Amino acid sequence: MDEDPKNLLISYDNQINDLRKQLAEVEERIAQDKGFPPSFTVKRDLKKAKKQQEKLMQQINQKENARTNYLKILRSYQNGKIDKAALKEWVNEKQRH
């Protein structure tokens, strides 16, 4: 059980970092598109990029919330408030999503 928390936290961190990299690329593309004269194509690209930006921000928030919740339940386990079976059940449930 000692390795599972570490690996799960590393996994959350890696996923969050990957999403942040994607978000930075999208924001860079938005900034570049804003520098072009307005046209149908530029407006379409901006709209698409902003939608993608919003989706990535939601995914980052979800992953950060999941990581925070995992830390809370892990602390509860370490403090003896929940048993090992409940912790494993939570981990298994979250890994399916």
CSV table of N, CA and C in Angstrom, one decimal:
chain,number,residue,atom,x,y,z
A,1,MET,N,0.8,-1.2,0.0
A,1,MET,CA,0.0,0.0,0.0
A,1,MET,C,0.9,1.3,0.0
A,2,ASP,N,2.1,1.1,0.4
A,2,ASP,CA,3.0,2.3,0.5
A,2,ASP,C,3.3,2.9,-0.9
A,3,GLU,N,3.4,2.0,-1.9
A,3,GLU,CA,3.8,2.5,-3.2
A,3,GLU,C,2.6,3.1,-4.0
A,4,ASP,N,1.4,2.5,-3.7
A,4,ASP,CA,0.2,3.0,-4.4
A,4,ASP,C,-0.1,4.5,-4.2
A,5,PRO,N,0.0,5.0,-3.0
A,5,PRO,CA,-0.2,6.5,-2.8
A,5,PRO,C,0.8,7.3,-3.6
A,6,LYS,N,2.1,6.9,-3.6
A,6,LYS,CA,3.1,7.6,-4.3
A,6,LYS,C,2.9,7.6,-5.8
A,7,ASN,N,2.6,6.4,-6.3
A,7,ASN,CA,2.4,6.3,-7.7
A,7,ASN,C,1.1,7.0,-8.2
A,8,LEU,N,0.1,7.0,-7.4
A,8,LEU,CA,-1.2,7.7,-7.8
A,8,LEU,C,-0.9,9.2,-7.8
A,9,LEU,N,-0.2,9.7,-6.8
A,9,LEU,CA,0.1,11.1,-6.7
A,9,LEU,C,1.0,11.6,-7.9
A,10,ILE,N,1.9,10.7,-8.2
A,10,ILE,CA,2.8,11.0,-9.4
A,10,ILE,C,2.0,11.0,-10.7
A,11,SER,N,1.1,10.1,-10.8
A,11,SER,CA,0.2,10.0,-11.9
A,11,SER,C,-0.7,11.3,-12.1
A,12,TYR,N,-1.3,11.7,-10.9
A,12,TYR,CA,-2.1,12.9,-11.0
A,12,TYR,C,-1.2,14.1,-11.4
A,13,ASP,N,0.0,14.2,-10.8
A,13,ASP,CA,0.9,15.3,-11.1
A,13,ASP,C,1.3,15.3,-12.6
A,14,ASN,N,1.6,14.1,-13.1
A,14,ASN,CA,1.9,14.0,-14.6
A,14,ASN,C,0.8,14.4,-15.5
A,15,GLN,N,-0.4,14.0,-15.1
A,15,GLN,CA,-1.6,14.3,-15.9
A,15,GLN,C,-1.9,15.8,-15.9
A,16,ILE,N,-1.7,16.4,-14.7
A,16,ILE,CA,-2.0,17.9,-14.6
A,16,ILE,C,-0.9,18.6,-15.4
A,17,ASN,N,0.4,18.2,-15.3
A,17,ASN,CA,1.4,18.9,-16.0
A,17,ASN,C,1.2,18.8,-17.5
A,18,ASP,N,0.8,17.6,-18.0
A,18,ASP,CA,0.5,17.4,-19.4
A,18,ASP,C,-0.6,18.4,-19.9
A,19,LEU,N,-1.7,18.4,-19.1
A,19,LEU,CA,-2.8,19.3,-19.4
A,19,LEU,C,-2.4,20.8,-19.4
A,20,ARG,N,-1.5,21.1,-18.5
A,20,ARG,CA,-1.0,22.5,-18.4
A,20,ARG,C,-0.2,22.9,-19.7
A,21,LYS,N,0.6,21.9,-20.1
A,21,LYS,CA,1.4,22.1,-21.3
A,21,LYS,C,0.5,22.3,-22.5
A,22,GLN,N,-0.5,21.5,-22.6
A,22,GLN,CA,-1.5,21.6,-23.7
A,22,GLN,C,-2.2,23.0,-23.6
A,23,LEU,N,-2.5,23.4,-22.4
A,23,LEU,CA,-3.2,24.7,-22.2
A,23,LEU,C,-2.3,25.8,-22.7
A,24,ALA,N,-1.0,25.8,-22.3
A,24,ALA,CA,0.0,26.8,-22.7
A,24,ALA,C,0.1,26.9,-24.3
A,25,GLU,N,0.1,25.7,-24.9
A,25,GLU,CA,0.1,25.7,-26.4
A,25,GLU,C,-1.1,26.4,-27.0
A,26,VAL,N,-2.3,26.1,-26.4
A,26,VAL,CA,-3.5,26.7,-26.9
A,26,VAL,C,-3.5,28.2,-26.7
A,27,GLU,N,-3.1,28.6,-25.5
A,27,GLU,CA,-3.0,30.0,-25.2
A,27,GLU,C,-2.1,30.8,-26.1
A,28,GLU,N,-1.0,30.1,-26.5
A,28,GLU,CA,0.0,30.7,-27.4
A,28,GLU,C,-0.7,30.9,-28.8
A,29,ARG,N,-1.4,29.8,-29.2
A,29,ARG,CA,-2.1,29.9,-30.5
A,29,ARG,C,-3.2,31.0,-30.5
A,30,ILE,N,-3.9,31.2,-29.4
A,30,ILE,CA,-4.9,32.3,-29.2
A,30,ILE,C,-4.2,33.6,-29.4
A,31,ALA,N,-3.1,33.8,-28.7
A,31,ALA,CA,-2.3,35.1,-28.8
A,31,ALA,C,-1.8,35.3,-30.2
A,32,GLN,N,-1.4,34.3,-30.9
A,32,GLN,CA,-0.9,34.5,-32.3
A,32,GLN,C,-2.1,34.9,-33.2
A,33,ASP,N,-3.2,34.2,-33.0
A,33,ASP,CA,-4.4,34.5,-33.8
A,33,ASP,C,-5.0,35.9,-33.6
A,34,LYS,N,-4.8,36.4,-32.4
A,34,LYS,CA,-5.3,37.7,-32.1
A,34,LYS,C,-4.5,38.8,-32.8
A,35,GLY,N,-3.3,38.4,-33.2
A,35,GLY,CA,-2.4,39.4,-33.9
A,35,GLY,C,-2.7,39.5,-35.4
A,36,PHE,N,-3.5,38.6,-35.9
A,36,PHE,CA,-3.9,38.6,-37.3
A,36,PHE,C,-5.1,39.5,-37.6
A,37,PRO,N,-5.2,40.1,-38.8
A,37,PRO,CA,-6.4,40.8,-39.1
A,37,PRO,C,-7.6,39.9,-39.0
A,38,PRO,N,-8.8,40.5,-38.6
A,38,PRO,CA,-9.9,39.6,-38.5
A,38,PRO,C,-10.4,39.1,-39.8
A,39,SER,N,-10.7,37.8,-39.8
A,39,SER,CA,-11.2,37.1,-41.0
A,39,SER,C,-12.0,35.9,-40.5
A,40,PHE,N,-12.7,35.3,-41.4
A,40,PHE,CA,-13.6,34.2,-41.1
A,40,PHE,C,-12.7,33.1,-40.5
A,41,THR,N,-11.6,32.8,-41.1
A,41,THR,CA,-10.8,31.7,-40.7
A,41,THR,C,-10.2,32.0,-39.3
A,42,VAL,N,-9.7,33.2,-39.1
A,42,VAL,CA,-9.1,33.6,-37.8
A,42,VAL,C,-10.2,33.5,-36.7
A,43,LYS,N,-11.3,34.0,-37.0
A,43,LYS,CA,-12.4,34.0,-36.0
A,43,LYS,C,-12.8,32.5,-35.6
A,44,ARG,N,-12.9,31.7,-36.6
A,44,ARG,CA,-13.2,30.3,-36.4
A,44,ARG,C,-12.1,29.6,-35.6
A,45,ASP,N,-10.8,29.9,-35.9
A,45,ASP,CA,-9.7,29.3,-35.2
A,45,ASP,C,-9.7,29.8,-33.7
A,46,LEU,N,-10.0,31.1,-33.5
A,46,LEU,CA,-10.1,31.6,-32.2
A,46,LEU,C,-11.2,31.0,-31.4
A,47,LYS,N,-12.3,30.8,-32.0
A,47,LYS,CA,-13.5,30.2,-31.3
A,47,LYS,C,-13.1,28.8,-30.9
A,48,LYS,N,-12.5,28.0,-31.8
A,48,LYS,CA,-12.2,26.6,-31.6
A,48,LYS,C,-11.1,26.6,-30.4
A,49,ALA,N,-10.1,27.4,-30.5
A,49,ALA,CA,-9.1,27.4,-29.5
A,49,ALA,C,-9.6,27.8,-28.1
A,50,LYS,N,-10.5,28.8,-28.1
A,50,LYS,CA,-11.1,29.2,-26.8
A,50,LYS,C,-11.9,28.1,-26.2
A,51,LYS,N,-12.6,27.3,-27.0
A,51,LYS,CA,-13.4,26.2,-26.5
A,51,LYS,C,-12.5,25.1,-26.0
A,52,GLN,N,-11.4,24.9,-26.7
A,52,GLN,CA,-10.4,23.9,-26.2
A,52,GLN,C,-9.7,24.4,-24.9
A,53,GLN,N,-9.5,25.7,-24.8
A,53,GLN,CA,-8.9,26.2,-23.6
A,53,GLN,C,-9.8,26.0,-22.4
A,54,GLU,N,-11.1,26.2,-22.6
A,54,GLU,CA,-12.1,26.1,-21.5
A,54,GLU,C,-12.1,24.6,-21.1
A,55,LYS,N,-12.1,23.7,-22.1
A,55,LYS,CA,-12.1,22.3,-21.8
A,55,LYS,C,-10.9,21.8,-21.0
A,56,LEU,N,-9.7,22.3,-21.4
A,56,LEU,CA,-8.5,22.0,-20.7
A,56,LEU,C,-8.5,22.5,-19.3
A,57,MET,N,-9.0,23.7,-19.1
A,57,MET,CA,-9.1,24.3,-17.8
A,57,MET,C,-10.0,23.5,-16.9
A,58,GLN,N,-11.1,23.0,-17.4
A,58,GLN,CA,-12.0,22.1,-16.6
A,58,GLN,C,-11.3,20.8,-16.3
A,59,GLN,N,-10.6,20.2,-17.2
A,59,GLN,CA,-9.9,19.0,-16.9
A,59,GLN,C,-8.8,19.2,-15.9
A,60,ILE,N,-8.1,20.3,-15.9
A,60,ILE,CA,-7.1,20.6,-14.9
A,60,ILE,C,-7.7,20.7,-13.5
A,61,ASN,N,-8.9,21.4,-13.5
A,61,ASN,CA,-9.6,21.6,-12.2
A,61,ASN,C,-10.0,20.3,-11.7
A,62,GLN,N,-10.6,19.4,-12.5
A,62,GLN,CA,-11.0,18.1,-12.1
A,62,GLN,C,-9.9,17.2,-11.5
A,63,LYS,N,-8.7,17.3,-12.2
A,63,LYS,CA,-7.6,16.5,-11.8
A,63,LYS,C,-7.0,17.0,-10.5
A,64,GLU,N,-7.0,18.4,-10.3
A,64,GLU,CA,-6.5,18.9,-9.1
A,64,GLU,C,-7.4,18.6,-7.9
A,65,ASN,N,-8.8,18.7,-8.2
A,65,ASN,CA,-9.7,18.3,-7.2
A,65,ASN,C,-9.6,16.8,-6.8
A,66,ALA,N,-9.4,16.0,-7.8
A,66,ALA,CA,-9.3,14.5,-7.5
A,66,ALA,C,-8.0,14.3,-6.6
A,67,ARG,N,-6.9,15.0,-7.0
A,67,ARG,CA,-5.7,14.9,-6.2
A,67,ARG,C,-5.9,15.3,-4.8
A,68,THR,N,-6.6,16.5,-4.6
A,68,THR,CA,-6.8,17.0,-3.3
A,68,THR,C,-7.7,16.0,-2.5
A,69,ASN,N,-8.7,15.5,-3.1
A,69,ASN,CA,-9.6,14.5,-2.4
A,69,ASN,C,-8.8,13.3,-2.0
A,70,TYR,N,-7.9,12.8,-2.9
A,70,TYR,CA,-7.1,11.7,-2.6
A,70,TYR,C,-6.2,11.9,-1.4
A,71,LEU,N,-5.6,13.1,-1.3
A,71,LEU,CA,-4.8,13.4,-0.2
A,71,LEU,C,-5.6,13.5,1.1
A,72,LYS,N,-6.8,14.0,1.0
A,72,LYS,CA,-7.7,14.0,2.2
A,72,LYS,C,-8.0,12.6,2.7
A,73,ILE,N,-8.4,11.8,1.8
A,73,ILE,CA,-8.8,10.4,2.2
A,73,ILE,C,-7.6,9.6,2.6
A,74,LEU,N,-6.4,9.9,2.1
A,74,LEU,CA,-5.2,9.3,2.5
A,74,LEU,C,-4.8,9.7,3.9
A,75,ARG,N,-5.0,11.0,4.2
A,75,ARG,CA,-4.8,11.4,5.6
A,75,ARG,C,-5.8,10.8,6.6
A,76,SER,N,-7.0,10.6,6.2
A,76,SER,CA,-8.0,10.0,7.0
A,76,SER,C,-7.6,8.5,7.3
A,77,TYR,N,-7.0,7.9,6.3
A,77,TYR,CA,-6.6,6.5,6.4
A,77,TYR,C,-5.4,6.5,7.4
A,78,GLN,N,-4.4,7.4,7.2
A,78,GLN,CA,-3.3,7.5,8.1
A,78,GLN,C,-3.6,7.8,9.5
A,79,ASN,N,-4.7,8.6,9.7
A,79,ASN,CA,-5.2,8.9,11.1
A,79,ASN,C,-6.1,7.9,11.7
A,80,GLY,N,-6.4,6.8,10.9
A,80,GLY,CA,-7.2,5.7,11.4
A,80,GLY,C,-8.7,6.0,11.3
A,81,LYS,N,-9.1,7.0,10.6
A,81,LYS,CA,-10.5,7.3,10.5
A,81,LYS,C,-11.3,6.4,9.5
A,82,ILE,N,-10.5,5.9,8.5
A,82,ILE,CA,-11.1,4.9,7.6
A,82,ILE,C,-10.1,3.7,7.5
A,83,ASP,N,-10.7,2.6,7.1
A,83,ASP,CA,-9.8,1.4,7.0
A,83,ASP,C,-9.2,1.2,5.6
A,84,LYS,N,-8.3,0.3,5.5
A,84,LYS,CA,-7.6,0.0,4.3
A,84,LYS,C,-8.5,-0.3,3.1
A,85,ALA,N,-9.6,-1.1,3.4
A,85,ALA,CA,-10.5,-1.5,2.4
A,85,ALA,C,-11.2,-0.3,1.8
A,86,ALA,N,-11.6,0.7,2.6
A,86,ALA,CA,-12.3,1.9,2.1
A,86,ALA,C,-11.3,2.7,1.2
A,87,LEU,N,-10.1,2.8,1.6
A,87,LEU,CA,-9.1,3.5,0.8
A,87,LEU,C,-8.9,2.8,-0.5
A,88,LYS,N,-8.7,1.5,-0.5
A,88,LYS,CA,-8.6,0.7,-1.8
A,88,LYS,C,-9.8,0.9,-2.7
A,89,GLU,N,-11.0,0.9,-2.1
A,89,GLU,CA,-12.2,1.0,-2.8
A,89,GLU,C,-12.2,2.4,-3.5
A,90,TRP,N,-11.8,3.4,-2.8
A,90,TRP,CA,-11.8,4.8,-3.3
A,90,TRP,C,-10.8,4.9,-4.5
A,91,VAL,N,-9.6,4.3,-4.3
A,91,VAL,CA,-8.6,4.3,-5.3
A,91,VAL,C,-9.0,3.6,-6.6
A,92,ASN,N,-9.6,2.4,-6.4
A,92,ASN,CA,-10.1,1.6,-7.5
A,92,ASN,C,-11.2,2.4,-8.3
A,93,GLU,N,-12.1,3.0,-7.6
A,93,GLU,CA,-13.2,3.7,-8.2
A,93,GLU,C,-12.6,4.9,-9.0
A,94,LYS,N,-11.7,5.6,-8.5
A,94,LYS,CA,-11.1,6.8,-9.2
A,94,LYS,C,-10.2,6.4,-10.4
A,95,GLN,N,-9.6,5.2,-10.3
A,95,GLN,CA,-8.8,4.8,-11.4
A,95,GLN,C,-9.6,4.4,-12.6
A,96,ARG,N,-10.9,4.1,-12.4
A,96,ARG,CA,-11.8,3.7,-13.5
A,96,ARG,C,-12.2,4.9,-14.3
A,97,HIS,N,-12.1,6.1,-13.7
A,97,HIS,CA,-12.6,7.3,-14.3
A,97,HIS,C,-11.5,8.1,-15.0
